[in-house]
Amino acid sequence: MANMPDHRKRNTFTSYVAPAPGDVSAIALEDEWCLPSDTRDVHLAKPRLLNEELIVVSAPAYMYSAISTINVLENGTAVSGKEAVFGLLTVTNFKLAFVPLQRDNPLCGVASTCYQEHLLLQRNDVTLNNIDHVIQCAESGRAVNALPGNAGRRKKRLDAQQKVLNHRIAALHVVCKNFRLLKFAFQQTKGGRDWGKLIAAALARFVYPKCHDLSFAYRYQEPYYPTLSKPGVSMYASKNDWARELIRCGANNWQVISSDTVPILQQQRHSSKYNFPPHFVIPKACTVERFLDLSRAFCDSRAAFWVYGYGNASLVRLAELKPTAQQDTTVENVMLELVRACNERKMLHLLQLTDRLPNIHDVQKAYHKLRRLFAPESPQEFVMEDAKFLTLLEKTNWLFYVSLCLRYSCEAADTLRDGTTCVLQETNGRDLCCVISALTQIILDPLYRTIDGFQSLVQKEWIALEHPFQRRLGHVRPAFDSSGPDEESPVFLLFLDCVWQLLQQYPDEFEFSQTYLVTLWDACFMPLFDTFQFDCNADRMKAVQDSHLVLRPVWDWSEQFSEKDKVFFSNPFYQRQRPETACRRSVAIPSGAIMLPGLAKPSAHRATFNPHNFIQQSSIPKDRYLEPQHRMSVLAIWEQCYYRWMPILEIKGGGFPQIDLFHRLLLSNINKLQRSLELQDFEDLPDVYYELTHESRPSLQTHITPELIDGVERRRKSLPPNPTGHKQQTHECATNLMPEISSFFPFGVNGGETQQLNDILTNSNEFLLEGSIMDRLSIV
């Protein structure tokens, strides 16, 4: 099947779900379309398909920008313009793809390659997992637009419970979970085929799978060859991973238990009586049998699980008692006493999260309000919201929830620093517990602010301890189960937003960038990678055994991005080594400011970070904790994540990405100048540097300015003659060297000098992938 021509695949494709009476399914695009003569070249537009990816239906369509009015005349003809581009819209068993024919249109994103290029998706592709719902716009009147007031018979939501409209569908609005809004309008052809209804029928069938094994990952059987480095990400998939974390944290009064070694858990592996992860850490003072007996009284059997240690104190996650056992709190008191015994029976701090933080339904409501605010469907709606934006933003409660999460994370971190064990208690211990626990460890431990460390933290807190990603992200939506959609809640996005707030306040403490966090949120909807696709490890192993699912961790970014694009994940402001201080206070960069790191000589006792050495030392730095601000007045909107699909808000040649790019250029030039000084080879430097390094080398550091640093990258032969002086020439060339990018880079479409931008990223790639140049910078 994989080697068949495309048309054979289309004609022989069979739907996974049995078609309902009267429904349209698995419709192939005919060889001869009844289209106007000026659109027949749409045959040349074919989507890029993966192995075992099959086309369900294709249709000619116009794609409009997010904020635009879709005009469809009475005769069914879509009115094209600057905001619309014609192409082929295709639904496959993996994605919704739009291949434009007008490739010079900026809306297509193909006029320039200055953006993050995905190896599995093209610019205008979205996975079916990413689609939240589809709005059908029926043909009515002279125009179909996106105003909310045009609801009713003109607009109808298509979801798992709704059917396709009986009337001709003139336009479709595809609302994605990552805040993207795709708008398509369909032409009426001579043959009278309703392309909109065909696309809507295919989306209704494939966007809302009734069971998890309908995902494309079960068909994609390509072998996986890992490229992850061995000492990098700790997957917490073995007992040794947890044991190493116990040693690193110095937690001597806790023990690791593996479910496979406990007979009672082996016998009832598929029973709902016990719900344990493959490996978990319990107090040494408690036997396994007693712990299992006590866990029956807690929701999801989530008794006290150790997750982190700071000095003699421990961070513990605990679920609440089941409703039937809440009348007698004896079991809970016994469990807390066992936890106290691990810290010399000192008083512990019980942080009750259920009463202090929003529940999953509150988070879902805030997310929906936030998405409606940040993804308006028309210019009129955008203007109406802009007039009272701050009021509407406050009503979403999203930043309020972010503030609460940061507040209680700081409280938990302060408790651990005082030597007191902190117990986080939540209804099931698998939702907001993950947020507070992970944030607490980021605040205290610099390891978790590195890329590998952060990925290990997500593996430990979210994957190994089994946050229900499948239900929370809506990967499966039973059509007749009303309780299914109610369990959806983007708790993980709330966590990523909190991490971004910390990144804004401490830009030099995190090895990863905000682009990495945005990409991680997008990766939640890539079904090819199992990391964010299951509720628990038992479901994952069952899929491997029964359906031969090929497991691919999302942390192997080489599966999705090239080396050029992976450099976006590194933060050029990051400094791994810093002088010992009592704490790290917020040093947020004001809007428009440039932070140029100092050129201080590194300490002679500087040691390169090694995870193995870190484990052997069995200690965590006590002088690298953060003290973030959590008041709402200091929080900001995560523009790159929420606004990136709204071109009207894009700043050309401005915003933080331009500062980031300028910083990369500076560090790259400093690196080249340092190498020239070390090798005493100045032939490749401009004349001004050759004279400077030979005539006044002892006072070189006092002569270094940003203008001089900018000139290091230019070669002598590229300098035009300038009899007026070297300084002016250096500044002019430096100005021409800097390409202009947008505020949504690398997600926005950027014109300009692509080669210059690629050169800067390539030159900075060498040291940013290994850590900041500030780790080894020394100019003498």
mmCIF file of C-alpha atoms in Angstrom, residues 351-672:
data_model
loop_
_atom_site.group_PDB
_atom_site.id
_atom_site.type_symbol
_atom_site.label_atom_id
_atom_site.label_comp_id
_atom_site.label_asym_id
_atom_site.label_seq_id
_atom_site.Cartn_x
_atom_site.Cartn_y
_atom_site.Cartn_z
ATOM 1 C CA LEU A 351 -0.897 22.177 51.226
ATOM 2 C CA GLN A 352 -4.525 21.517 50.308
ATOM 3 C CA LEU A 353 -4.734 22.375 46.602
ATOM 4 C CA THR A 354 -8.365 21.436 46.010
ATOM 5 C CA ASP A 355 -9.643 24.379 48.023
ATOM 6 C CA ARG A 356 -6.977 26.846 46.889
ATOM 7 C CA LEU A 357 -6.622 26.214 43.176
ATOM 8 C CA PRO A 358 -9.160 25.946 40.357
ATOM 9 C CA ASN A 359 -10.442 22.533 39.351
ATOM 10 C CA ILE A 360 -10.093 21.144 35.852
ATOM 11 C CA HIS A 361 -13.498 22.552 34.833
ATOM 12 C CA ASP A 362 -12.463 26.057 35.874
ATOM 13 C CA VAL A 363 -9.258 25.753 33.868
ATOM 14 C CA GLN A 364 -11.218 24.579 30.825
ATOM 15 C CA LYS A 365 -13.642 27.509 31.043
ATOM 16 C CA ALA A 366 -10.778 29.977 31.374
ATOM 17 C CA TYR A 367 -9.046 28.386 28.383
ATOM 18 C CA HIS A 368 -12.151 28.691 26.191
ATOM 19 C CA LYS A 369 -12.593 32.347 27.123
ATOM 20 C CA LEU A 370 -8.922 33.012 26.485
ATOM 21 C CA ARG A 371 -9.042 31.367 23.074
ATOM 22 C CA ARG A 372 -12.121 33.316 22.034
ATOM 23 C CA LEU A 373 -10.354 36.504 23.073
ATOM 24 C CA PHE A 374 -7.074 35.715 21.319
ATOM 25 C CA ALA A 375 -8.609 34.151 18.184
ATOM 26 C CA PRO A 376 -11.421 36.449 17.015
ATOM 27 C CA GLU A 377 -13.204 35.359 13.852
ATOM 28 C CA SER A 378 -13.621 38.712 12.110
ATOM 29 C CA PRO A 379 -12.248 42.273 12.031
ATOM 30 C CA GLN A 380 -15.460 43.518 13.631
ATOM 31 C CA GLU A 381 -15.115 41.115 16.532
ATOM 32 C CA PHE A 382 -11.475 42.088 16.941
ATOM 33 C CA VAL A 383 -12.361 45.802 17.136
ATOM 34 C CA MET A 384 -15.133 45.153 19.643
ATOM 35 C CA GLU A 385 -12.816 43.135 21.883
ATOM 36 C CA ASP A 386 -9.930 45.562 21.544
ATOM 37 C CA ALA A 387 -12.008 48.387 23.052
ATOM 38 C CA LYS A 388 -12.390 46.466 26.314
ATOM 39 C CA PHE A 389 -9.500 44.028 26.065
ATOM 40 C CA LEU A 390 -8.195 44.298 29.633
ATOM 41 C CA THR A 391 -11.668 43.783 31.073
ATOM 42 C CA LEU A 392 -12.228 40.703 28.917
ATOM 43 C CA LEU A 393 -8.788 39.373 29.784
ATOM 44 C CA GLU A 394 -9.515 39.693 33.483
ATOM 45 C CA LYS A 395 -12.834 37.884 33.054
ATOM 46 C CA THR A 396 -11.077 34.865 31.575
ATOM 47 C CA ASN A 397 -9.373 34.282 34.981
ATOM 48 C CA TRP A 398 -6.440 32.694 33.149
ATOM 49 C CA LEU A 399 -3.757 35.011 34.547
ATOM 50 C CA PHE A 400 -5.408 34.740 37.949
ATOM 51 C CA TYR A 401 -4.963 30.970 37.841
ATOM 52 C CA VAL A 402 -1.360 31.416 36.710
ATOM 53 C CA SER A 403 -0.803 33.745 39.661
ATOM 54 C CA LEU A 404 -2.272 31.200 42.081
ATOM 55 C CA CYS A 405 -0.072 28.409 40.752
ATOM 56 C CA LEU A 406 3.059 30.534 41.121
ATOM 57 C CA ARG A 407 1.998 31.660 44.595
ATOM 58 C CA TYR A 408 1.538 28.178 46.020
ATOM 59 C CA SER A 409 4.630 26.892 44.238
ATOM 60 C CA CYS A 410 6.626 29.595 46.024
ATOM 61 C CA GLU A 411 4.958 28.597 49.291
ATOM 62 C CA ALA A 412 5.927 24.959 48.769
ATOM 63 C CA ALA A 413 9.496 25.957 47.833
ATOM 64 C CA ASP A 414 9.847 28.153 50.934
ATOM 65 C CA THR A 415 8.571 25.282 53.072
ATOM 66 C CA LEU A 416 11.228 22.915 51.724
ATOM 67 C CA ARG A 417 13.971 25.508 52.171
ATOM 68 C CA ASP A 418 12.969 25.798 55.821
ATOM 69 C CA GLY A 419 13.549 22.059 56.219
ATOM 70 C CA THR A 420 9.850 21.147 56.453
ATOM 71 C CA THR A 421 8.309 18.372 54.380
ATOM 72 C CA CYS A 422 5.516 19.630 52.116
ATOM 73 C CA VAL A 423 2.584 17.391 51.145
ATOM 74 C CA LEU A 424 0.554 18.475 48.109
ATOM 75 C CA GLN A 425 -2.995 17.142 48.323
ATOM 76 C CA GLU A 426 -5.498 17.197 45.490
ATOM 77 C CA THR A 427 -8.603 15.220 44.563
ATOM 78 C CA ASN A 428 -6.781 12.586 42.500
ATOM 79 C CA GLY A 429 -3.212 13.858 42.807
ATOM 80 C CA ARG A 430 -2.742 13.842 39.027
ATOM 81 C CA ASP A 431 -3.716 17.317 37.791
ATOM 82 C CA LEU A 432 -2.874 20.508 39.679
ATOM 83 C CA CYS A 433 -0.468 18.478 41.831
ATOM 84 C CA CYS A 434 1.656 18.060 38.713
ATOM 85 C CA VAL A 435 1.706 21.835 38.161
ATOM 86 C CA ILE A 436 2.677 22.843 41.704
ATOM 87 C CA SER A 437 5.149 20.013 42.184
ATOM 88 C CA ALA A 438 6.992 20.687 38.903
ATOM 89 C CA LEU A 439 7.082 24.465 39.451
ATOM 90 C CA THR A 440 8.428 23.992 42.974
ATOM 91 C CA GLN A 441 11.321 21.937 41.671
ATOM 92 C CA ILE A 442 12.081 24.477 38.937
ATOM 93 C CA ILE A 443 12.223 27.232 41.560
ATOM 94 C CA LEU A 444 14.611 25.265 43.783
ATOM 95 C CA ASP A 445 16.756 23.206 41.430
ATOM 96 C CA PRO A 446 18.872 24.654 38.571
ATOM 97 C CA LEU A 447 19.025 21.200 36.971
ATOM 98 C CA TYR A 448 15.395 21.502 35.940
ATOM 99 C CA ARG A 449 16.049 24.805 34.195
ATOM 100 C CA THR A 450 18.214 23.086 31.589
ATOM 101 C CA ILE A 451 16.678 21.512 28.499
ATOM 102 C CA ASP A 452 17.463 17.919 29.464
ATOM 103 C CA GLY A 453 16.566 18.563 33.080
ATOM 104 C CA PHE A 454 13.236 20.134 32.188
ATOM 105 C CA GLN A 455 12.371 17.225 29.913
ATOM 106 C CA SER A 456 13.297 14.818 32.723
ATOM 107 C CA LEU A 457 11.048 16.776 35.068
ATOM 108 C CA VAL A 458 8.093 16.498 32.675
ATOM 109 C CA GLN A 459 8.770 12.785 32.337
ATOM 110 C CA LYS A 460 8.776 12.357 36.117
ATOM 111 C CA GLU A 461 5.879 14.573 37.177
ATOM 112 C CA TRP A 462 3.572 14.259 34.182
ATOM 113 C CA ILE A 463 4.355 11.023 32.339
ATOM 114 C CA ALA A 464 5.709 8.572 34.933
ATOM 115 C CA LEU A 465 3.162 9.628 37.578
ATOM 116 C CA GLU A 466 0.473 9.498 34.912
ATOM 117 C CA HIS A 467 -1.301 12.759 34.259
ATOM 118 C CA PRO A 468 -4.336 11.754 32.108
ATOM 119 C CA PHE A 469 -3.236 13.459 28.882
ATOM 120 C CA GLN A 470 -5.642 11.500 26.685
ATOM 121 C CA ARG A 471 -8.704 12.807 28.539
ATOM 122 C CA ARG A 472 -7.381 16.273 29.360
ATOM 123 C CA LEU A 473 -6.323 17.061 25.780
ATOM 124 C CA GLY A 474 -9.383 15.434 24.194
ATOM 125 C CA HIS A 475 -7.562 12.895 22.045
ATOM 126 C CA VAL A 476 -10.596 10.599 22.300
ATOM 127 C CA ARG A 477 -14.172 11.922 22.340
ATOM 128 C CA PRO A 478 -16.890 9.277 22.633
ATOM 129 C CA ALA A 479 -19.862 10.410 20.569
ATOM 130 C CA PHE A 480 -22.538 9.344 23.040
ATOM 131 C CA ASP A 481 -20.666 9.780 26.305
ATOM 132 C CA SER A 482 -21.625 13.135 27.768
ATOM 133 C CA SER A 483 -18.965 12.844 30.470
ATOM 134 C CA GLY A 484 -16.120 12.624 27.955
ATOM 135 C CA PRO A 485 -15.748 16.275 26.913
ATOM 136 C CA ASP A 486 -16.228 17.435 30.526
ATOM 137 C CA GLU A 487 -12.879 15.870 31.418
ATOM 138 C CA GLU A 488 -10.989 17.999 28.926
ATOM 139 C CA SER A 489 -8.769 20.625 30.515
ATOM 140 C CA PRO A 490 -5.438 22.076 29.301
ATOM 141 C CA VAL A 491 -3.699 21.766 32.673
ATOM 142 C CA PHE A 492 -0.373 21.260 30.905
ATOM 143 C CA LEU A 493 -0.755 24.591 29.079
ATOM 144 C CA LEU A 494 -1.344 26.282 32.445
ATOM 145 C CA PHE A 495 1.952 24.800 33.616
ATOM 146 C CA LEU A 496 3.820 25.944 30.499
ATOM 147 C CA ASP A 497 2.449 29.462 30.927
ATOM 148 C CA CYS A 498 3.744 29.498 34.510
ATOM 149 C CA VAL A 499 7.174 28.380 33.308
ATOM 150 C CA TRP A 500 7.129 31.138 30.690
ATOM 151 C CA GLN A 501 6.407 33.700 33.415
ATOM 152 C CA LEU A 502 9.484 32.458 35.282
ATOM 153 C CA LEU A 503 11.498 32.681 32.073
ATOM 154 C CA GLN A 504 10.430 36.299 31.670
ATOM 155 C CA GLN A 505 11.539 37.158 35.192
ATOM 156 C CA TYR A 506 14.813 35.192 35.029
ATOM 157 C CA PRO A 507 15.952 35.249 31.383
ATOM 158 C CA ASP A 508 19.502 34.121 32.210
ATOM 159 C CA GLU A 509 18.473 31.168 34.419
ATOM 160 C CA PHE A 510 16.833 28.974 31.772
ATOM 161 C CA GLU A 511 18.662 27.109 29.044
ATOM 162 C CA PHE A 512 15.519 26.792 26.914
ATOM 163 C CA SER A 513 13.668 29.595 25.161
ATOM 164 C CA GLN A 514 10.000 30.490 24.895
ATOM 165 C CA THR A 515 10.027 28.994 21.394
ATOM 166 C CA TYR A 516 10.826 25.657 22.996
ATOM 167 C CA LEU A 517 7.818 25.966 25.309
ATOM 168 C CA VAL A 518 5.497 26.882 22.421
ATOM 169 C CA THR A 519 6.791 23.964 20.365
ATOM 170 C CA LEU A 520 6.254 21.647 23.326
ATOM 171 C CA TRP A 521 2.589 22.688 23.482
ATOM 172 C CA ASP A 522 2.213 22.008 19.754
ATOM 173 C CA ALA A 523 3.870 18.615 20.223
ATOM 174 C CA CYS A 524 1.027 17.563 22.539
ATOM 175 C CA PHE A 525 -1.104 17.125 19.413
ATOM 176 C CA MET A 526 1.371 15.068 17.377
ATOM 177 C CA PRO A 527 -0.049 11.525 17.617
ATOM 178 C CA LEU A 528 3.139 9.961 16.239
ATOM 179 C CA PHE A 529 4.815 10.521 19.614
ATOM 180 C CA ASP A 530 3.403 8.625 22.570
ATOM 181 C CA THR A 531 4.587 11.003 25.306
ATOM 182 C CA PHE A 532 1.350 13.027 25.562
ATOM 183 C CA GLN A 533 -1.089 10.497 24.109
ATOM 184 C CA PHE A 534 -2.012 8.198 27.020
ATOM 185 C CA ASP A 535 -3.596 8.427 30.451
ATOM 186 C CA CYS A 536 -1.318 5.862 32.053
ATOM 187 C CA ASN A 537 1.533 3.548 31.275
ATOM 188 C CA ALA A 538 -0.746 0.498 31.316
ATOM 189 C CA ASP A 539 -2.645 1.884 28.307
ATOM 190 C CA ARG A 540 0.644 2.577 26.559
ATOM 191 C CA MET A 541 1.941 -0.974 27.086
ATOM 192 C CA LYS A 542 -1.397 -2.438 26.018
ATOM 193 C CA ALA A 543 -1.164 -0.517 22.749
ATOM 194 C CA VAL A 544 2.335 -1.868 22.175
ATOM 195 C CA GLN A 545 1.309 -5.462 22.844
ATOM 196 C CA ASP A 546 -2.078 -5.534 21.134
ATOM 197 C CA SER A 547 -1.587 -3.074 18.255
ATOM 198 C CA HIS A 548 2.223 -3.120 17.885
ATOM 199 C CA LEU A 549 2.395 0.619 18.456
ATOM 200 C CA VAL A 550 5.872 2.028 17.851
ATOM 201 C CA LEU A 551 6.857 4.215 20.802
ATOM 202 C CA ARG A 552 8.557 7.508 19.992
ATOM 203 C CA PRO A 553 9.412 10.002 22.731
ATOM 204 C CA VAL A 554 8.707 13.585 21.799
ATOM 205 C CA TRP A 555 12.082 14.571 23.297
ATOM 206 C CA ASP A 556 13.848 13.226 20.223
ATOM 207 C CA TRP A 557 13.372 16.538 18.418
ATOM 208 C CA SER A 558 15.406 15.372 15.425
ATOM 209 C CA GLU A 559 12.305 13.451 14.359
ATOM 210 C CA GLN A 560 10.486 16.755 13.836
ATOM 211 C CA PHE A 561 13.089 19.478 13.260
ATOM 212 C CA SER A 562 16.435 19.996 11.583
ATOM 213 C CA GLU A 563 19.510 21.181 13.469
ATOM 214 C CA LYS A 564 18.904 24.708 12.172
ATOM 215 C CA ASP A 565 15.462 24.809 13.718
ATOM 216 C CA LYS A 566 16.466 23.146 16.976
ATOM 217 C CA VAL A 567 18.747 26.078 17.742
ATOM 218 C CA PHE A 568 15.582 28.125 18.382
ATOM 219 C CA PHE A 569 15.130 26.057 21.543
ATOM 220 C CA SER A 570 18.306 27.429 23.163
ATOM 221 C CA ASN A 571 18.250 30.647 25.145
ATOM 222 C CA PRO A 572 21.207 32.952 24.345
ATOM 223 C CA PHE A 573 20.729 34.767 27.669
ATOM 224 C CA TYR A 574 21.382 31.606 29.674
ATOM 225 C CA GLN A 575 24.351 31.458 32.056
ATOM 226 C CA ARG A 576 24.950 28.039 33.540
ATOM 227 C CA GLN A 577 27.698 29.190 35.908
ATOM 228 C CA ARG A 578 27.267 32.209 38.141
ATOM 229 C CA PRO A 579 28.818 33.526 41.380
ATOM 230 C CA GLU A 580 27.387 32.153 44.605
ATOM 231 C CA THR A 581 24.560 34.320 45.911
ATOM 232 C CA ALA A 582 21.914 33.900 48.565
ATOM 233 C CA CYS A 583 19.139 33.791 45.987
ATOM 234 C CA ARG A 584 18.171 34.918 42.516
ATOM 235 C CA ARG A 585 15.716 37.794 42.380
ATOM 236 C CA SER A 586 13.657 38.684 39.360
ATOM 237 C CA VAL A 587 15.591 40.520 36.644
ATOM 238 C CA ALA A 588 12.894 40.735 34.001
ATOM 239 C CA ILE A 589 13.956 42.602 30.866
ATOM 240 C CA PRO A 590 11.841 45.704 30.200
ATOM 241 C CA SER A 591 10.155 45.857 26.838
ATOM 242 C CA GLY A 592 12.602 47.030 24.174
ATOM 243 C CA ALA A 593 15.691 46.720 26.369
ATOM 244 C CA ILE A 594 18.832 44.770 25.483
ATOM 245 C CA MET A 595 20.629 42.716 28.080
ATOM 246 C CA LEU A 596 24.310 42.384 27.225
ATOM 247 C CA PRO A 597 25.971 39.854 29.545
ATOM 248 C CA GLY A 598 29.146 40.933 31.276
ATOM 249 C CA LEU A 599 32.490 39.807 29.942
ATOM 250 C CA ALA A 600 33.783 38.690 33.326
ATOM 251 C CA LYS A 601 36.561 36.164 33.541
ATOM 252 C CA PRO A 602 35.197 32.786 34.627
ATOM 253 C CA SER A 603 36.199 31.240 37.913
ATOM 254 C CA ALA A 604 39.223 28.975 37.924
ATOM 255 C CA HIS A 605 37.206 26.368 39.845
ATOM 256 C CA ARG A 606 34.430 26.222 37.288
ATOM 257 C CA ALA A 607 33.231 22.666 36.656
ATOM 258 C CA THR A 608 31.383 21.411 33.601
ATOM 259 C CA PHE A 609 27.945 20.047 34.455
ATOM 260 C CA ASN A 610 27.765 16.267 34.336
ATOM 261 C CA PRO A 611 24.593 14.414 35.395
ATOM 262 C CA HIS A 612 26.623 11.420 36.606
ATOM 263 C CA ASN A 613 28.868 13.536 38.810
ATOM 264 C CA PHE A 614 25.798 15.380 40.053
ATOM 265 C CA ILE A 615 24.218 12.092 41.135
ATOM 266 C CA GLN A 616 27.406 10.891 42.859
ATOM 267 C CA GLN A 617 27.615 14.077 44.887
ATOM 268 C CA SER A 618 24.098 13.406 46.250
ATOM 269 C CA SER A 619 23.471 17.103 46.748
ATOM 270 C CA ILE A 620 21.480 19.954 45.234
ATOM 271 C CA PRO A 621 22.807 23.542 45.177
ATOM 272 C CA LYS A 622 21.202 25.547 47.962
ATOM 273 C CA ASP A 623 22.185 28.942 46.514
ATOM 274 C CA ARG A 624 20.469 28.751 43.144
ATOM 275 C CA TYR A 625 16.825 29.046 44.102
ATOM 276 C CA LEU A 626 14.551 31.669 42.579
ATOM 277 C CA GLU A 627 12.218 34.158 44.241
ATOM 278 C CA PRO A 628 9.682 34.931 41.506
ATOM 279 C CA GLN A 629 6.924 37.508 41.690
ATOM 280 C CA HIS A 630 3.440 36.049 41.469
ATOM 281 C CA ARG A 631 1.176 39.096 41.656
ATOM 282 C CA MET A 632 -1.046 39.587 38.630
ATOM 283 C CA SER A 633 0.367 43.074 38.072
ATOM 284 C CA VAL A 634 3.775 41.611 37.151
ATOM 285 C CA LEU A 635 2.448 38.844 34.902
ATOM 286 C CA ALA A 636 2.392 39.202 31.131
ATOM 287 C CA ILE A 637 0.557 37.674 28.170
ATOM 288 C CA TRP A 638 2.381 34.878 26.418
ATOM 289 C CA GLU A 639 2.200 36.589 23.044
ATOM 290 C CA GLN A 640 4.255 34.115 21.030
ATOM 291 C CA CYS A 641 1.943 31.260 21.993
ATOM 292 C CA TYR A 642 -1.447 32.989 21.959
ATOM 293 C CA TYR A 643 -1.026 35.686 19.290
ATOM 294 C CA ARG A 644 1.213 34.019 16.692
ATOM 295 C CA TRP A 645 -1.683 33.202 14.344
ATOM 296 C CA MET A 646 -2.941 36.812 14.236
ATOM 297 C CA PRO A 647 -0.844 38.677 11.629
ATOM 298 C CA ILE A 648 -2.556 41.952 12.473
ATOM 299 C CA LEU A 649 -0.690 42.006 15.817
ATOM 300 C CA GLU A 650 2.674 41.098 14.338
ATOM 301 C CA ILE A 651 5.462 43.666 14.705
ATOM 302 C CA LYS A 652 7.728 43.683 11.678
ATOM 303 C CA GLY A 653 11.350 44.096 12.677
ATOM 304 C CA GLY A 654 10.558 44.374 16.367
ATOM 305 C CA GLY A 655 9.614 42.567 19.510
ATOM 306 C CA PHE A 656 11.656 40.295 21.735
ATOM 307 C CA PRO A 657 12.701 37.881 18.915
ATOM 308 C CA GLN A 658 14.619 40.750 17.269
ATOM 309 C CA ILE A 659 16.443 41.354 20.570
ATOM 310 C CA ASP A 660 17.085 37.627 20.828
ATOM 311 C CA LEU A 661 18.540 37.539 17.314
ATOM 312 C CA PHE A 662 20.742 40.558 18.010
ATOM 313 C CA HIS A 663 21.983 38.846 21.146
ATOM 314 C CA ARG A 664 22.851 35.708 19.164
ATOM 315 C CA LEU A 665 24.810 37.830 16.719
ATOM 316 C CA LEU A 666 26.740 39.512 19.516
ATOM 317 C CA LEU A 667 27.636 36.233 21.169
ATOM 318 C CA SER A 668 28.669 34.740 17.839
ATOM 319 C CA ASN A 669 30.939 37.693 17.133
ATOM 320 C CA ILE A 670 32.419 37.605 20.632
ATOM 321 C CA ASN A 671 33.156 33.942 20.118
ATOM 322 C CA LYS A 672 34.989 34.650 16.864
#
